[in-house]
mmCIF file of C-alpha atoms in Angstrom:
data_model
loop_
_atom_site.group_PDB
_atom_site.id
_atom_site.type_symbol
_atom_site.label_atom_id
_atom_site.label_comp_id
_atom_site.label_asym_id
_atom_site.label_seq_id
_atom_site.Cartn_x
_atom_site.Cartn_y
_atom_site.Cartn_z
ATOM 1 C CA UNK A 25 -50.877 9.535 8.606
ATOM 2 C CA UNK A 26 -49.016 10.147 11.817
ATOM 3 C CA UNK A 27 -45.992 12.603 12.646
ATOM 4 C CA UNK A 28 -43.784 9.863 12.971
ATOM 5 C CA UNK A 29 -44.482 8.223 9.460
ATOM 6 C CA UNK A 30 -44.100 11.859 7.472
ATOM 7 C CA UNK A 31 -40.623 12.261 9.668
ATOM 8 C CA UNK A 32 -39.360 8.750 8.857
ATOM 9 C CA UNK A 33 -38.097 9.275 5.481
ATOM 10 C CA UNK A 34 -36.232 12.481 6.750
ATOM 11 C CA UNK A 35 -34.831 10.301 9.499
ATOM 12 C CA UNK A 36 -33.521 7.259 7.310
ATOM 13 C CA UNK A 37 -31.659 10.059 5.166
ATOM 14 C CA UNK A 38 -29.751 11.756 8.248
ATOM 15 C CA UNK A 39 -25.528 10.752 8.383
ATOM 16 C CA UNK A 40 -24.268 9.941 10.841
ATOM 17 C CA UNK A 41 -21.285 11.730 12.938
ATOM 18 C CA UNK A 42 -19.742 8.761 12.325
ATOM 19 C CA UNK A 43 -19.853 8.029 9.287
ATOM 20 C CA UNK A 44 -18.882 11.319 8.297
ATOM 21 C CA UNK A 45 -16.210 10.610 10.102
ATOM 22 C CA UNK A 46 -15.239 7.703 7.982
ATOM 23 C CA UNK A 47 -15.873 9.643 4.680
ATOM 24 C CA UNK A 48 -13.402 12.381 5.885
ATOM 25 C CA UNK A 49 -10.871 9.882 6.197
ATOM 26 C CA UNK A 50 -11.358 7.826 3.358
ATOM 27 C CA UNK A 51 -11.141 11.366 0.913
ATOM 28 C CA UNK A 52 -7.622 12.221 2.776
ATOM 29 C CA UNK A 53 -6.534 8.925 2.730
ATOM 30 C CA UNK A 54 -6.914 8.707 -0.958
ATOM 31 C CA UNK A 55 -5.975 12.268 -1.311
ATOM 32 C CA UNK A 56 -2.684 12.077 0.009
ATOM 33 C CA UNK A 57 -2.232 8.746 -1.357
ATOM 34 C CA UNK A 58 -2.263 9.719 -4.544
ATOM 35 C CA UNK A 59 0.060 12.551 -4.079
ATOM 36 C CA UNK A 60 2.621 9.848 -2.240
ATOM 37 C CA UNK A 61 2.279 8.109 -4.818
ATOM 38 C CA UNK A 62 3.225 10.810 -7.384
ATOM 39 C CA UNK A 63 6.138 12.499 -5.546
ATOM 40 C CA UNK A 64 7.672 8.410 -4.982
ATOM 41 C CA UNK A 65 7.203 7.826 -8.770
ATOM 42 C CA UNK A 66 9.066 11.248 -9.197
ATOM 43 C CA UNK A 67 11.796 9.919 -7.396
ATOM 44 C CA UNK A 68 11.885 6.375 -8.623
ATOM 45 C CA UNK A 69 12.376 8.208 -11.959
ATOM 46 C CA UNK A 70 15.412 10.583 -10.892
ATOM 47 C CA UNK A 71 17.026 7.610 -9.343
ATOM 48 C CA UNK A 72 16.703 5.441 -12.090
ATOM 49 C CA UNK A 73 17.717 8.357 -15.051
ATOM 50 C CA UNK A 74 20.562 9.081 -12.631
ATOM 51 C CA UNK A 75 21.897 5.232 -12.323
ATOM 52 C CA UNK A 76 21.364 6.243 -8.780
ATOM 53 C CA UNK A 77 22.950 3.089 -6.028
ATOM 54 C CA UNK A 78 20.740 0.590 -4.254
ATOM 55 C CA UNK A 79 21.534 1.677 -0.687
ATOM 56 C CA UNK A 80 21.175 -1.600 0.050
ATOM 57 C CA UNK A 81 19.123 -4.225 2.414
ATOM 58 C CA UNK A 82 20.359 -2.992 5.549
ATOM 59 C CA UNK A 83 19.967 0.947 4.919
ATOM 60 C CA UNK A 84 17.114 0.428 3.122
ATOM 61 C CA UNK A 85 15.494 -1.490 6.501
ATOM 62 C CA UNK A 86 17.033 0.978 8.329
ATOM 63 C CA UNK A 87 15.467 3.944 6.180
ATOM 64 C CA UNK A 88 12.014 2.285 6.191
ATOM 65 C CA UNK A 89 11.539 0.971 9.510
ATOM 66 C CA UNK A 90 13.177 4.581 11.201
ATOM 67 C CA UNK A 91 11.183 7.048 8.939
ATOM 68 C CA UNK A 92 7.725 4.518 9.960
ATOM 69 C CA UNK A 93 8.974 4.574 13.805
ATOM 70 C CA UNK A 94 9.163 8.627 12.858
ATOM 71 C CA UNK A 95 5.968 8.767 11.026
ATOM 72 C CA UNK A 96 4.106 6.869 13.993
ATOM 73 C CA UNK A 97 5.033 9.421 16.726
ATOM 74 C CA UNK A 98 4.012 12.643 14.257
ATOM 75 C CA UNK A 99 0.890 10.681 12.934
ATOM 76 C CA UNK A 100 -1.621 13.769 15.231
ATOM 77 C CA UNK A 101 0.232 16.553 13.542
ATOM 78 C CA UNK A 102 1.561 18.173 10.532
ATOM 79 C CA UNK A 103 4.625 16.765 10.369
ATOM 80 C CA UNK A 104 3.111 13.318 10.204
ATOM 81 C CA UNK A 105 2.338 14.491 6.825
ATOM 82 C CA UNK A 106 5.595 15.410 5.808
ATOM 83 C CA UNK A 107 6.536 12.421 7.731
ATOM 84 C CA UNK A 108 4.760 10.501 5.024
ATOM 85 C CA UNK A 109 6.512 12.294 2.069
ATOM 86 C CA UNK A 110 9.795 11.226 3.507
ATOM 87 C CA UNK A 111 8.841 7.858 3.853
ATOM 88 C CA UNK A 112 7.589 6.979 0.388
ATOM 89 C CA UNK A 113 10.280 9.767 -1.280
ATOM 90 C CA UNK A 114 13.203 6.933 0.607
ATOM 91 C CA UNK A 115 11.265 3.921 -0.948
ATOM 92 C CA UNK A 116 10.220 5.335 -4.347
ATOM 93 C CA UNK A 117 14.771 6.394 -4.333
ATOM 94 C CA UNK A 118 14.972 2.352 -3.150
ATOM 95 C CA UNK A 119 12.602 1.618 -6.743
ATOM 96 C CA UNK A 120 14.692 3.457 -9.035
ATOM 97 C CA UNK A 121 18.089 0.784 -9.491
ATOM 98 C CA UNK A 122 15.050 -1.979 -9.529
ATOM 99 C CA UNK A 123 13.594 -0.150 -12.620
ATOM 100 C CA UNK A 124 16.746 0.619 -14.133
ATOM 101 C CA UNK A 125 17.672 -3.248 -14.105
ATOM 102 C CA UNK A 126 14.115 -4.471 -15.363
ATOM 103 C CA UNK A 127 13.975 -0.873 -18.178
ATOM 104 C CA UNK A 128 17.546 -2.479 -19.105
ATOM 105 C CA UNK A 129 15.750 -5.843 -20.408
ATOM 106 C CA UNK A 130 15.247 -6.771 -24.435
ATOM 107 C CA UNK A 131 11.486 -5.759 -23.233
ATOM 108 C CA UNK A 132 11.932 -3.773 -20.016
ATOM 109 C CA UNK A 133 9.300 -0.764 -20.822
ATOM 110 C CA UNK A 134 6.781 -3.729 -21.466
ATOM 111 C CA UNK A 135 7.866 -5.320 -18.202
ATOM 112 C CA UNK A 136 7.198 -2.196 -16.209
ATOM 113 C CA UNK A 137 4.111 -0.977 -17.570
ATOM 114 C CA UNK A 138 2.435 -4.002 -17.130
ATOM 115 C CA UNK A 139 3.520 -4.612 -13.307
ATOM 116 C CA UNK A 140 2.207 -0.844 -12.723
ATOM 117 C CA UNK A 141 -1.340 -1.791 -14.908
ATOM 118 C CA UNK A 142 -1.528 -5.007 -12.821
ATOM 119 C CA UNK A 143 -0.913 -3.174 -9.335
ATOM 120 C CA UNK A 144 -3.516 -0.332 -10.199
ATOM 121 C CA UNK A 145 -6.377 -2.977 -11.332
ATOM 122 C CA UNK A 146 -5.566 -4.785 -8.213
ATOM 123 C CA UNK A 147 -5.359 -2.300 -6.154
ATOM 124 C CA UNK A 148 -9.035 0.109 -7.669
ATOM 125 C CA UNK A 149 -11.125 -3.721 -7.725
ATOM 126 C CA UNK A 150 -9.660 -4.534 -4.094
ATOM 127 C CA UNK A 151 -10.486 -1.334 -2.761
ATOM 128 C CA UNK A 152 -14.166 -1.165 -4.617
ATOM 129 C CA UNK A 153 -14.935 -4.408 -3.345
ATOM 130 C CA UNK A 154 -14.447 -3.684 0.439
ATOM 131 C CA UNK A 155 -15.836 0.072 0.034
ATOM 132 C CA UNK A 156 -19.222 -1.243 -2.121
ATOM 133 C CA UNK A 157 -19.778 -4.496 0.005
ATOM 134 C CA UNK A 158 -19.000 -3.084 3.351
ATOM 135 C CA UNK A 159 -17.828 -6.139 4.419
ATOM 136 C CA UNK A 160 -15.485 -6.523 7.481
ATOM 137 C CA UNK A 161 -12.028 -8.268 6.846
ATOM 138 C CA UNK A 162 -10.581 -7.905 10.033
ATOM 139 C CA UNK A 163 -10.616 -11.316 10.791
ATOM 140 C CA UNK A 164 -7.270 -11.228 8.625
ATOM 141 C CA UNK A 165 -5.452 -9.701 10.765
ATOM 142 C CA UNK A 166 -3.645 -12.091 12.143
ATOM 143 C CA UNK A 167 -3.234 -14.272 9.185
ATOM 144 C CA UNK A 168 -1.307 -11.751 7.169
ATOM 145 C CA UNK A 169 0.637 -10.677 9.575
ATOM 146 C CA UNK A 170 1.993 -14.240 10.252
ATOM 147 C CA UNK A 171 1.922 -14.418 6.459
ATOM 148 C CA UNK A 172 4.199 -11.394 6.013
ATOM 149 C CA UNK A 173 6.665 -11.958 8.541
ATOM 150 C CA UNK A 174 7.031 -15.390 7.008
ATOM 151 C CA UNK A 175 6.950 -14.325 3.622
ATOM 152 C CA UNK A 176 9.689 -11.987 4.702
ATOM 153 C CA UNK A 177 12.204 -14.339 6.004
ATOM 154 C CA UNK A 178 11.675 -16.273 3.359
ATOM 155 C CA UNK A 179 12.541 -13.912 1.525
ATOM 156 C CA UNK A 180 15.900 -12.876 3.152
ATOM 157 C CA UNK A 181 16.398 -16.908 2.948
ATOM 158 C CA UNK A 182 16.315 -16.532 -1.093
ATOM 159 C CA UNK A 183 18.093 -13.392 -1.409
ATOM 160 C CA UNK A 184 21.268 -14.801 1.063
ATOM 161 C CA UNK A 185 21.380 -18.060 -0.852
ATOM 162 C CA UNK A 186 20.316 -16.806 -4.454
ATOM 163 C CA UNK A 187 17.506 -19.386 -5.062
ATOM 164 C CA UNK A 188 15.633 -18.079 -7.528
ATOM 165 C CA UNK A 189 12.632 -20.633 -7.375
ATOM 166 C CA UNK A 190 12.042 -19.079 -3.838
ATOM 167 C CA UNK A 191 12.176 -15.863 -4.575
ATOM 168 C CA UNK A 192 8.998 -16.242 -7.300
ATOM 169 C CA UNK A 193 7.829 -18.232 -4.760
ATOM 170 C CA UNK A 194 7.837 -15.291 -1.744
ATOM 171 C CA UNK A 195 6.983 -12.775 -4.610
ATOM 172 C CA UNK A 196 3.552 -14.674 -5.629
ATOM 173 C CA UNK A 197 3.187 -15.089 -1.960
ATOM 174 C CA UNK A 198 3.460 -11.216 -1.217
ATOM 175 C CA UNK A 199 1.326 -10.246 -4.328
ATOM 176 C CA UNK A 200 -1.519 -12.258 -2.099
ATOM 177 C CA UNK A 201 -0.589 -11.032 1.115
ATOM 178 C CA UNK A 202 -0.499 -6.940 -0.190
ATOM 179 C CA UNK A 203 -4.143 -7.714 -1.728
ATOM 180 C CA UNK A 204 -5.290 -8.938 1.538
ATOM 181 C CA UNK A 205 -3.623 -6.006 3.168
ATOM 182 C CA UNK A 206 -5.636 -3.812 0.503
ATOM 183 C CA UNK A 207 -8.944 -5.294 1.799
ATOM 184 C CA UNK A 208 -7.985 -5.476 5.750
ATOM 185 C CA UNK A 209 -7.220 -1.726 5.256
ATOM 186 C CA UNK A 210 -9.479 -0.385 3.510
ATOM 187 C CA UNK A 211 -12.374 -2.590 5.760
ATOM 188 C CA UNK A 212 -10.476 -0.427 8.605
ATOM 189 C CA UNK A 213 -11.247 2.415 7.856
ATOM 190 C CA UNK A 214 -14.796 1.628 6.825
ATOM 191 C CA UNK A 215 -15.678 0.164 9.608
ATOM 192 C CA UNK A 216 -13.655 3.496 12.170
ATOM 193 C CA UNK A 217 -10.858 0.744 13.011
ATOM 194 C CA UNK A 218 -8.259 2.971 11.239
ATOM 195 C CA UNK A 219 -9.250 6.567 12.220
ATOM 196 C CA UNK A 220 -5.775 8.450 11.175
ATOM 197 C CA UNK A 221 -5.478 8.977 7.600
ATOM 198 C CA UNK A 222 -1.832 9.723 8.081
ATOM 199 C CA UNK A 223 -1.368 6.084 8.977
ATOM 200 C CA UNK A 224 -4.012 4.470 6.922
ATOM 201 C CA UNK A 225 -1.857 6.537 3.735
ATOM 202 C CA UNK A 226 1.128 4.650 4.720
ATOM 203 C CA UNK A 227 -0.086 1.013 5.221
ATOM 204 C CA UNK A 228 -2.046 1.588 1.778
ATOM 205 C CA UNK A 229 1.120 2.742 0.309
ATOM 206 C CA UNK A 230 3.197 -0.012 1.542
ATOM 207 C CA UNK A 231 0.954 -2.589 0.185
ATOM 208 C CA UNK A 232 0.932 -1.158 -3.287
ATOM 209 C CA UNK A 233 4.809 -0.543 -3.129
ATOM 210 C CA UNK A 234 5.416 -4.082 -2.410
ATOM 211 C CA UNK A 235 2.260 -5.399 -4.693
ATOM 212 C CA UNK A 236 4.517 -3.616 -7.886
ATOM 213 C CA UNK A 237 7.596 -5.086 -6.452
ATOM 214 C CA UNK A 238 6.327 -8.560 -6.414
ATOM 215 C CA UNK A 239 4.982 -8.564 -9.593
ATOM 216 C CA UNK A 240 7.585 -6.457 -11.456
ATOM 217 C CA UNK A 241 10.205 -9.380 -10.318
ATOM 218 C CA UNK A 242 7.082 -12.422 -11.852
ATOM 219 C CA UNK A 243 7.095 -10.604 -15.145
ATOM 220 C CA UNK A 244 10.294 -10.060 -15.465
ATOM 221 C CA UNK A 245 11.383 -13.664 -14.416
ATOM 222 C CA UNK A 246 9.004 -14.371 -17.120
ATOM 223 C CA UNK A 247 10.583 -12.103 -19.957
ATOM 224 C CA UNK A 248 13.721 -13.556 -19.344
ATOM 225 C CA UNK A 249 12.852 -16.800 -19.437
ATOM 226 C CA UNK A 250 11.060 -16.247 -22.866
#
């Protein structure tokens, strides 16, 4: 038996800088996910015990697209991270009238807990899937972009003009689009296409934010329909 064969198995076993790499930024990805997630629910709560205002489409585009623009720049440092707790504190604030309108239905607390059970399963078998198969969904890129800035307008379109058959419509379309986003994400960062975890946090938030959205309004166009 040579050198070579008794060093083999030693070899196979060794990681990679690179993929240590990508395990690094998958644990603070999730790690400050989840605590995004936490501190926006926190707020969604306190805005919706306090009867707290929508701010409204334009502030709340405003809000969003600013406090991104701000996260973007501070991404390399610490205040990217903080950054990131402003971002999803605005939007979970933004939640809280939405839940107060759907907790306010004959069935609301059914409503709500089974848009948040839908948007976790979702969003843990999206994510296992593209970490466990490895597989590389950036080809999707483009798609749901295109998809999302039509789904989007199509959206204002049914907001502006109060058709409620579009709006299901462009919410059914974004719960699609967010678990595509899941998977082109997620593939990312796998594959060292998404190497800041500050950023990779916010797209992952963003896609669950709008994935509980989306379905929140389906079920609830469906309890009040019953």
């Amino acid at each position: 038996m040579s050198i070579e064969t008794l060093q083999r198995p030693a070899a196979e076993h060794q990681v990679t800088p690179s993929l240590i790499s990508t395990h690094r930024v998958l644990r603070n990805t999730y790690g400050l996910l989840s605590l995004t997630l936490l501190f926006s629910a926190a707020t969604a709560a306190a805005s919706a015990a306090f009867a707290l205002p929508h701010p409204g489409l334009l502030l709340t585009l405003a809000g969003f697209f600013g406090l991104l623009f701000l996260t973007s720049k501070l991404r390399d440092s610490g205040w990217g991270v903080l950054s990131v707790f402003g971002l999803t504190g605005f939007m979970g604030y933004t939640l809280g009238p939405i839940l107060g309108q759907h907790l306010a239905l004959p069935n609301g607390h059914q409503v709500v807990m089974m848009a948040m059970g839908g948007t976790a399963a979702i969003f843990v078998a999206l994510s296992a899937y593209a970490l466990v198969t490895r597989k590389d969904f950036s080809f999707m890129g483009g798609f749901l972009l295109a998809g999302i800035v039509v789904a989007f307008l199509a959206g204002l379109g049914a907001l502006f003009f109060d058709v409620t058959a579009l709006s299901l419509t462009v919410s059914a379309a974004f719960v699609l689009l967010m678990g595509g986003l899941i998977l082109f994400e997620t593939s990312r960062i796998v594959h060292g296409g998404e190497t800041n975890y500050v950023m990779a946090t916010v797209s992952l938030y963003v896609s669950i934010y709008n994935l509980f959205v989306s379905l929140l309004a389906l079920f609830g166009f469906g309890s009040t329909s019953d």
